[in-house]
Short mmCIF file of C-alpha atoms in Angstrom, two decimals:
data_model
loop_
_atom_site.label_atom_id
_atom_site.label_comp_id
_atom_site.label_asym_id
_atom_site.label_seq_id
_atom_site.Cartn_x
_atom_site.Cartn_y
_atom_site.Cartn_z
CA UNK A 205 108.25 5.47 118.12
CA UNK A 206 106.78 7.81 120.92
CA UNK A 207 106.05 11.27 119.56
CA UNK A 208 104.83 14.12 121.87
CA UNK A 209 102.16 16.43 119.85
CA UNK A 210 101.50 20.09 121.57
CA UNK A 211 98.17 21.80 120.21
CA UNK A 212 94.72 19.43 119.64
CA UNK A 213 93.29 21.93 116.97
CA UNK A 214 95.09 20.54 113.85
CA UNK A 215 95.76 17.01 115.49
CA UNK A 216 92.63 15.51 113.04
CA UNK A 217 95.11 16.28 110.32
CA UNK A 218 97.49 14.20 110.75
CA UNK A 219 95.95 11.37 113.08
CA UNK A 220 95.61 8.63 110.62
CA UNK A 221 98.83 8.83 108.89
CA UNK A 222 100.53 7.80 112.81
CA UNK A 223 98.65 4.96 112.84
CA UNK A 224 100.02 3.85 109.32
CA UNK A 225 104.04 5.02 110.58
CA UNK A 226 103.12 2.70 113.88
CA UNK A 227 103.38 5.99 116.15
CA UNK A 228 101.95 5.87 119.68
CA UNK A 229 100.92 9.67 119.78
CA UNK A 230 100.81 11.89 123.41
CA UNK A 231 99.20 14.92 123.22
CA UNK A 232 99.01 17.77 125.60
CA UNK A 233 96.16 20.55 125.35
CA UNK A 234 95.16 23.37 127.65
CA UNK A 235 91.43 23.59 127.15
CA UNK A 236 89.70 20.42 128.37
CA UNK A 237 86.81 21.12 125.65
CA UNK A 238 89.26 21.24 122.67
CA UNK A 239 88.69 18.98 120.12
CA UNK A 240 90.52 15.94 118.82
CA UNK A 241 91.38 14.61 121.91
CA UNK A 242 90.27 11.05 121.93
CA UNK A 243 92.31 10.62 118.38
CA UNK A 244 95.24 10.45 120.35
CA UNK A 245 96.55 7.32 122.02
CA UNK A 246 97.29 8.90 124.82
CA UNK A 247 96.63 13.24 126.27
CA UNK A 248 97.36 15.38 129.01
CA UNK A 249 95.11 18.65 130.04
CA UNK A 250 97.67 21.04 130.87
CA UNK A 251 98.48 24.85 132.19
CA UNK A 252 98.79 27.34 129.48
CA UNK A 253 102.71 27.52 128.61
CA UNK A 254 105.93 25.10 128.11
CA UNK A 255 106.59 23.79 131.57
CA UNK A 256 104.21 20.61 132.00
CA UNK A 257 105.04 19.72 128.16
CA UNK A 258 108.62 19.50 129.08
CA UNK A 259 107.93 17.17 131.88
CA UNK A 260 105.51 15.17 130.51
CA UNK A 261 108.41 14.55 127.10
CA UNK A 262 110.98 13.84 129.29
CA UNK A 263 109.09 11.45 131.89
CA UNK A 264 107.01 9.40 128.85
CA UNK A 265 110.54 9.50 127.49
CA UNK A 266 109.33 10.77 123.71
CA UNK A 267 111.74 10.16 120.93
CA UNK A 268 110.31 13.47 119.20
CA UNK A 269 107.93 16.87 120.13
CA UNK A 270 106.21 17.85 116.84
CA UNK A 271 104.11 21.40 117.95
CA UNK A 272 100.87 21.65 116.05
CA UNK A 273 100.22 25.57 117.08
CA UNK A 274 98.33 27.67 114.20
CA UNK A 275 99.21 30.99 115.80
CA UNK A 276 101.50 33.49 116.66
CA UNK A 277 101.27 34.58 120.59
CA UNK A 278 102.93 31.12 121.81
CA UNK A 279 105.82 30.52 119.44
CA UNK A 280 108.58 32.45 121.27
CA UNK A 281 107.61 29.95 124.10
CA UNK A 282 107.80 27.05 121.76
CA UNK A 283 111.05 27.84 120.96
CA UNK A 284 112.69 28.64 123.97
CA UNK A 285 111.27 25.10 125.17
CA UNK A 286 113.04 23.50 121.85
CA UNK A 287 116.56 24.81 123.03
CA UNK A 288 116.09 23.82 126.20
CA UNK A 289 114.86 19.85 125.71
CA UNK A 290 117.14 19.29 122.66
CA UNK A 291 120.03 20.84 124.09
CA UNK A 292 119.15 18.80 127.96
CA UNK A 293 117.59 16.10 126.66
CA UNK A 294 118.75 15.42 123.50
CA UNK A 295 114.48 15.60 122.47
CA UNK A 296 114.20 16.52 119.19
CA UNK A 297 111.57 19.15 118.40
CA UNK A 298 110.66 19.85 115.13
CA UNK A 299 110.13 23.62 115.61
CA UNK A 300 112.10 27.00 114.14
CA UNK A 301 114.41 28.32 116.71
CA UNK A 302 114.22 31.51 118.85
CA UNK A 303 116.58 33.51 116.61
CA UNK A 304 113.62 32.83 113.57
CA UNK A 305 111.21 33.62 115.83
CA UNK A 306 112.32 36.77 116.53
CA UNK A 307 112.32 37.97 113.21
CA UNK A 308 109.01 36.47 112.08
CA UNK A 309 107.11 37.21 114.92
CA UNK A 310 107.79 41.19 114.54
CA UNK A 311 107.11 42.71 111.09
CA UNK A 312 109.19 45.54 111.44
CA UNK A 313 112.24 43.29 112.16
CA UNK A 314 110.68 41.02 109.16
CA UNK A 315 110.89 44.03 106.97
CA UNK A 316 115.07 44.51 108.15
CA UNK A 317 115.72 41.30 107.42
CA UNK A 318 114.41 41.41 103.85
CA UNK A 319 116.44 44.84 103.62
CA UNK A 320 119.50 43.20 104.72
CA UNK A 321 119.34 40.65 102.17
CA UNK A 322 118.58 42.46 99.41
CA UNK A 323 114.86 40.77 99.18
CA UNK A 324 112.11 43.17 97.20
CA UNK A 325 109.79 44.58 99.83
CA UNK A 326 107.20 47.61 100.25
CA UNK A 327 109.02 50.60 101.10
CA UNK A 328 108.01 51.56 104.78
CA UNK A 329 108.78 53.73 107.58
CA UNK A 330 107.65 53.24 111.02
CA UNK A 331 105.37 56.19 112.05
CA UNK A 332 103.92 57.57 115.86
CA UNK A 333 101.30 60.86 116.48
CA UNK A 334 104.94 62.32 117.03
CA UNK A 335 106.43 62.31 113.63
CA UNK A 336 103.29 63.14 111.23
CA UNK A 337 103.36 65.38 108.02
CA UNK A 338 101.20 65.06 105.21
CA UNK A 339 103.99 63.88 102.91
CA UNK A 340 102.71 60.42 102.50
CA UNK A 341 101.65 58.76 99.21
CA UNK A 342 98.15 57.37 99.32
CA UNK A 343 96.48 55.05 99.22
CA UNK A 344 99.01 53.32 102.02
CA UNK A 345 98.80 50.20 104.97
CA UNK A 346 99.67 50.77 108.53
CA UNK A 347 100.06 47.68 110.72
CA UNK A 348 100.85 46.84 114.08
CA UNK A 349 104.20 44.70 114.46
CA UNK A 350 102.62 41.49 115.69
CA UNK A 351 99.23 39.82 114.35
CA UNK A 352 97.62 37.82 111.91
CA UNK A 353 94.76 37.21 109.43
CA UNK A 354 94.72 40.71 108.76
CA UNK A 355 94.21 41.85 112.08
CA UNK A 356 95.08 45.56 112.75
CA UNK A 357 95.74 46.33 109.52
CA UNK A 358 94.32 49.57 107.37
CA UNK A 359 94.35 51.11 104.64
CA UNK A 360 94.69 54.50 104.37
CA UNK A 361 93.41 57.34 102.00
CA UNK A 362 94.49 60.34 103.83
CA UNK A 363 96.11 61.87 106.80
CA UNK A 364 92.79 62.05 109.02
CA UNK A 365 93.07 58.09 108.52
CA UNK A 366 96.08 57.86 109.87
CA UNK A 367 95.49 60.63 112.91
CA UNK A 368 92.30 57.40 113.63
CA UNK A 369 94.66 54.70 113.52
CA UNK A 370 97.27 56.65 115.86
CA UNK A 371 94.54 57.32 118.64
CA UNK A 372 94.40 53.56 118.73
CA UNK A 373 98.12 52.62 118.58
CA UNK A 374 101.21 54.36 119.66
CA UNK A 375 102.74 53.55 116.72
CA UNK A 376 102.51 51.89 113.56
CA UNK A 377 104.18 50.48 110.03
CA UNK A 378 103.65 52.52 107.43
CA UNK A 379 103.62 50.75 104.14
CA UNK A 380 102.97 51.49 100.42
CA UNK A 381 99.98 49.81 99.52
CA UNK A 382 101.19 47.38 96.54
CA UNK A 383 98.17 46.60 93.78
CA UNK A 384 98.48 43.11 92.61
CA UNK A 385 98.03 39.50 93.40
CA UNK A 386 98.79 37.95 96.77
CA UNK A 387 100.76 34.95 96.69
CA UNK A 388 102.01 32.33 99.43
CA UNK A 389 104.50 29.83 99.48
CA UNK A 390 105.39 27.13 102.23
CA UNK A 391 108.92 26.06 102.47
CA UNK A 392 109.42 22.54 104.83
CA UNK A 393 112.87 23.24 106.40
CA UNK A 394 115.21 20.12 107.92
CA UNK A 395 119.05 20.40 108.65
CA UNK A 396 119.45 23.50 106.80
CA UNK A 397 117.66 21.98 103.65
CA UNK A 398 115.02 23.49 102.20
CA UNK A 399 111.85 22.69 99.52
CA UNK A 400 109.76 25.13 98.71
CA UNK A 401 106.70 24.56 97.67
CA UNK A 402 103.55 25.29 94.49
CA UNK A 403 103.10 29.08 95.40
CA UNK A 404 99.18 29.58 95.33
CA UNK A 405 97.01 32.50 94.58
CA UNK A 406 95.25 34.21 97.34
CA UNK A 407 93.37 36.75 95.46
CA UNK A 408 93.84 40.27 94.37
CA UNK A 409 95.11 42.92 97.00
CA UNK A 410 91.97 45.49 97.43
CA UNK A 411 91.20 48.61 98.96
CA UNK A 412 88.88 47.53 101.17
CA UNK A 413 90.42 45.17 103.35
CA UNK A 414 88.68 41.92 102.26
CA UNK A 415 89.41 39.16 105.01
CA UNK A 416 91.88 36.74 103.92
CA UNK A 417 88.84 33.97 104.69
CA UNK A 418 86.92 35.29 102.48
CA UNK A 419 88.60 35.61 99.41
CA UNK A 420 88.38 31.98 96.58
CA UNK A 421 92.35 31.06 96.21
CA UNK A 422 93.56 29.09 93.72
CA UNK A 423 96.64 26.73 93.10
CA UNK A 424 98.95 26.81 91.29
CA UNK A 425 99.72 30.77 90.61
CA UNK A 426 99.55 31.65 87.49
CA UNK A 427 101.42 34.76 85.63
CA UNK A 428 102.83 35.56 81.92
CA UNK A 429 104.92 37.95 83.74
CA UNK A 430 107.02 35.91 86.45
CA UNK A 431 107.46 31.72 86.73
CA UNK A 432 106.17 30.04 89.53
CA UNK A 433 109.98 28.98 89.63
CA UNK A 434 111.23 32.41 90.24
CA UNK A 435 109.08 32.86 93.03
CA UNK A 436 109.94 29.62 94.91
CA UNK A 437 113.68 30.42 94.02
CA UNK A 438 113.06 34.22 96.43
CA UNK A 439 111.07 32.09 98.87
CA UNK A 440 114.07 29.46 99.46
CA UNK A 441 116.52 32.42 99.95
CA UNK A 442 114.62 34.10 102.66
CA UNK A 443 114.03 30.22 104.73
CA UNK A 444 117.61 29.55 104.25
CA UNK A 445 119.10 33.33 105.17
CA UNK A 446 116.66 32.55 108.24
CA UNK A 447 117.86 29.43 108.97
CA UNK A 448 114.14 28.55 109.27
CA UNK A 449 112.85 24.79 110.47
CA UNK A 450 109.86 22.74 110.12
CA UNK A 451 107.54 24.71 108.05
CA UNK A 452 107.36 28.27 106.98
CA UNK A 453 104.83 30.28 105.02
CA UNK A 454 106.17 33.26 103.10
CA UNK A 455 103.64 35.57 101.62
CA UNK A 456 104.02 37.99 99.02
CA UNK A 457 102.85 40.73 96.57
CA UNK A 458 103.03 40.23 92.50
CA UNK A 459 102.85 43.88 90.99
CA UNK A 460 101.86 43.26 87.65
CA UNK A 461 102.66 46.86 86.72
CA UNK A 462 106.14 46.86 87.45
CA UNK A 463 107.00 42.99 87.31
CA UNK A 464 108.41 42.99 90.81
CA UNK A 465 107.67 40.22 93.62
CA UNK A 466 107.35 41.85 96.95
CA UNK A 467 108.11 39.91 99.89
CA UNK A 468 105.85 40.61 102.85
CA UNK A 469 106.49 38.67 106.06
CA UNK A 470 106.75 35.07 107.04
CA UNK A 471 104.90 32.77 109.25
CA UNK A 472 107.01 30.26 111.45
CA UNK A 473 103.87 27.76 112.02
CA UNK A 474 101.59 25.31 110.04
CA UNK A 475 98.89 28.01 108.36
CA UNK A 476 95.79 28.39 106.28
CA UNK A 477 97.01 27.69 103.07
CA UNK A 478 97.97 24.26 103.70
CA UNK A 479 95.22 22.51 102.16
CA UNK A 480 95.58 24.24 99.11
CA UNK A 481 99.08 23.20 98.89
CA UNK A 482 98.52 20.11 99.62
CA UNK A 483 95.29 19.73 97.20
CA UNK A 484 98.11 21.61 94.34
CA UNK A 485 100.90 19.37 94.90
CA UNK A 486 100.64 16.40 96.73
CA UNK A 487 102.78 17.32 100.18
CA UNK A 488 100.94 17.92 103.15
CA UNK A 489 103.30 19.99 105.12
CA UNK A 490 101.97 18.19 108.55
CA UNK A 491 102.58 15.11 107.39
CA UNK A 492 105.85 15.67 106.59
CA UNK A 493 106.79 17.30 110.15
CA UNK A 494 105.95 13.65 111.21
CA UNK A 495 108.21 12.21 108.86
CA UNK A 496 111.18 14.34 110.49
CA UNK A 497 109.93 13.88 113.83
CA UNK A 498 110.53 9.92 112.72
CA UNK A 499 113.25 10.53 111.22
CA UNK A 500 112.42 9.36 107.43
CA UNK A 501 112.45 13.10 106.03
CA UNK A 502 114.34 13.84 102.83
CA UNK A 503 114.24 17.07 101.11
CA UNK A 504 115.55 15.31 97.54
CA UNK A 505 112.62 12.54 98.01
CA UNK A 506 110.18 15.45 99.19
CA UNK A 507 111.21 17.43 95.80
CA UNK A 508 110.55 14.08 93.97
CA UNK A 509 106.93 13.57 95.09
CA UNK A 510 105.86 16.99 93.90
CA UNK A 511 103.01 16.80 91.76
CA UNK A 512 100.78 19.24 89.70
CA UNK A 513 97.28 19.59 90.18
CA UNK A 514 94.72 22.37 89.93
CA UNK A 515 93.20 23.45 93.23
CA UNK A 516 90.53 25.73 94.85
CA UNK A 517 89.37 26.74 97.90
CA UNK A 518 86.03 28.71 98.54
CA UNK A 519 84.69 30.03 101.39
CA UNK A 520 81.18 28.00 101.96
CA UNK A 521 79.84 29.10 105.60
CA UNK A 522 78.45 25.59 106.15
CA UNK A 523 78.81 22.45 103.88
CA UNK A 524 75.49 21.14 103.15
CA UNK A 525 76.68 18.34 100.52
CA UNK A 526 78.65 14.56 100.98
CA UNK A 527 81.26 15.03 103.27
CA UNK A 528 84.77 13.66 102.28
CA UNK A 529 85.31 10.06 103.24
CA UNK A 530 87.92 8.83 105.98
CA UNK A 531 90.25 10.48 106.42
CA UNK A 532 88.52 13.59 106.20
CA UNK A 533 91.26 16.05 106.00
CA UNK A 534 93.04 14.01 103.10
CA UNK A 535 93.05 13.93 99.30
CA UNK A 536 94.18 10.66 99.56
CA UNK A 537 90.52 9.31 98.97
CA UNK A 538 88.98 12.53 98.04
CA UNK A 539 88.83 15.17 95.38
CA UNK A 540 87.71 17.59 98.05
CA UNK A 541 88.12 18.29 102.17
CA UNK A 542 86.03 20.91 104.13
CA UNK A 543 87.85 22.17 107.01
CA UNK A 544 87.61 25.82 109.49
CA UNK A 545 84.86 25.85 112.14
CA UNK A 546 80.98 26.22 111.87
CA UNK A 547 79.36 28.80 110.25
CA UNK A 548 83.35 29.56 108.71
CA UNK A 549 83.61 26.78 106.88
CA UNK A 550 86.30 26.48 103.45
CA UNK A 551 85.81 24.14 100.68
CA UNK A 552 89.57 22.85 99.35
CA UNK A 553 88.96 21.13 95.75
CA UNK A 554 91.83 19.68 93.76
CA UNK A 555 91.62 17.93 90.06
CA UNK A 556 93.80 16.70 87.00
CA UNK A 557 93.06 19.48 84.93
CA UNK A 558 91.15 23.37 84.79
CA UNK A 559 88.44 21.61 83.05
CA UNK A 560 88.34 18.93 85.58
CA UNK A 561 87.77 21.76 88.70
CA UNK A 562 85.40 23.68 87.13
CA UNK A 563 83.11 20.65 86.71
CA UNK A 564 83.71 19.17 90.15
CA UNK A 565 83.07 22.77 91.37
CA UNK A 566 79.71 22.71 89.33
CA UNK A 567 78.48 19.29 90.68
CA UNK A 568 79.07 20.38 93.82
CA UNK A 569 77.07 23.58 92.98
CA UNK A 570 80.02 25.67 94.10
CA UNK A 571 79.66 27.97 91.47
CA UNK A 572 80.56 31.78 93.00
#
């Protein structure tokens, strides 16, 4: 089995598990200096964008393309590139399509999308210097269409907030801010099948705009007020009505005050909360875009070898204890992995039981 991987960043994750499927790995990358390189058998330095990686899978004649690409600004290109080597080619590659992509990638089309199919989601209006009044209900978020990690976002407290925001955009979102608890689920998505995953806790929406980085998460979500069932029932309707593929991240908004779960947009891409899914239940999303690139992926055996575990993950700016044994980025012979780049470094924990975390977190002198 040949399998093309595009994207060195995230290649240490899922390294060791090719050598156990017998895949001979070819990797393309477009900064020389990246790292992760030498873990694959073979790689290829290439120009920014899809052309050399379509070459390069059709003339090492790859049985799959799995893209490993954390972020936003190249997935249009990823997908156009999927339509064009499965449909000429007959290449598999394990990657949402352009019609996903163009919902996902723009939040305002996100936001339509949940409208249309009658999904719970902040009330918004798309704003512009042009169309101002001071009938808005404060506190409230404005955002840009595309980004992530909380870039261009703000909140708002009154109208001279927004006039700021304007002089730096042309236009923006305008959303009501939602008090609550901010929950993600991932959803692995094969042949229109669909499994979503434990939904985890990402902290506490706040006024002050609190990096997503920095907040402690938690796994599984927890709430006397809605089932972690409910939630991954919503978050399988919105990757199926999208006709979503590989892996998707949906994040949303848990109003305790009004019992409602607001979606809030969707990322088409592996993300930052998959260590704490896998640490919560066993799947390591990666892994298992492998296992489809192979062709050994099951959604009813992926639903079967869900597990329940308590998790963590704490922001740690640089590990100074053991780190996790080979492989690193695995729970298969750890309790712990530390992953995100120096100086940013995150802490994922996972354990049997509450009890069980809490002292792991203590001997670890993790304690925040």
């Amino acid at each position: 089995m040949r399998v093309l991987f595009i994207g060195s960043r995230l290649f240490d994750d899922v390294y060791y598990y090719l050598k156990e499927k017998n895949v001979y790995s070819i990797l393309t990358e477009s900064n020389k200096d990246a790292p992760h390189l030498d873990l694959a058998n073979e790689y290829h330095i290439v120009s920014r964008g899809m052309d050399e990686p379509y070459n390069i899978a059709v003339s090492e004649n790859v049985d799959a393309v799995v893209p490993l690409i954390g972020i936003d600004p190249p997935l249009m290109d990823v997908a156009i590139f999927k339509e064009k080597l499965e449909s000429e080619h007959n290449i598999p590659v394990i990657a949402s399509a352009t019609s996903v992509i163009d919902i996902t990638s723009d939040k305002a089309k996100t936001k339509s999308f949940f409208n249309k199919h009658s999904i719970e989601t902040p009330i918004y209006k798309i704003i512009t210097k042009n169309n101002l009044d001071d009938s808005f209900t404060y506190p409230l978020v404005l955002k840009q269409g595309e980004g992530q990690g909380g870039k261009d976002i703000k909140i708002c407290h009154d109208l001279d907030d927004i006039k700021q925001y304007l002089d730096e955009f042309d236009k923006a979102i305008c959303e009501e801010f939602i008090e609550g608890s901010e929950v993600s689920v991932e959803v692995i998505g094969f042949n229109g099948e669909y499994v979503p995953l434990t939904p985890i806790y990402k902290g506490e929406t706040t006024l002050d705009g609190v990096h997503p980085l920095n907040k402690i998460k938690y796994g599984p979500f927890e709430s006397e007020l809605i089932t972690n069932d409910e939630i991954k029932e919503i978050a399988f309707k919105i990757a199926k009505n999208l006709s979503a593929e590989a892996i998707c991240e949906i994040d949303f908004i848990f109003s305790p005050k009004n019992s409602k779960l607001y979606a809030i947009e969707v990322n088409s891409r592996p993300n930052g909360t998959r260590y704490l899914t896998t640490a919560t239940c066993g799947i390591s999303t990666l892994l298992k875009l492998v296992d489809m690139a192979c062709g050994d992926f099951s959604t009813s055996k992926t639903a079967n070898e869900i597990k329940n575990y308590y998790s963590c993950e704490i922001p740690i700016g640089n590990f100074n204890g053991t780190r996790p044994n080979e492989p690193i980025k695995s729970f298969k012979n750890n309790t712990y992995v530390v992953h995100g780049p120096e100086g940013y470094e995150r802490i994922t924990l996972r354990a049997n039981s509450k009890k069980d975390l809490n002292n792991l977190i203590s001997s670890l002198k993790l304690n925040k």
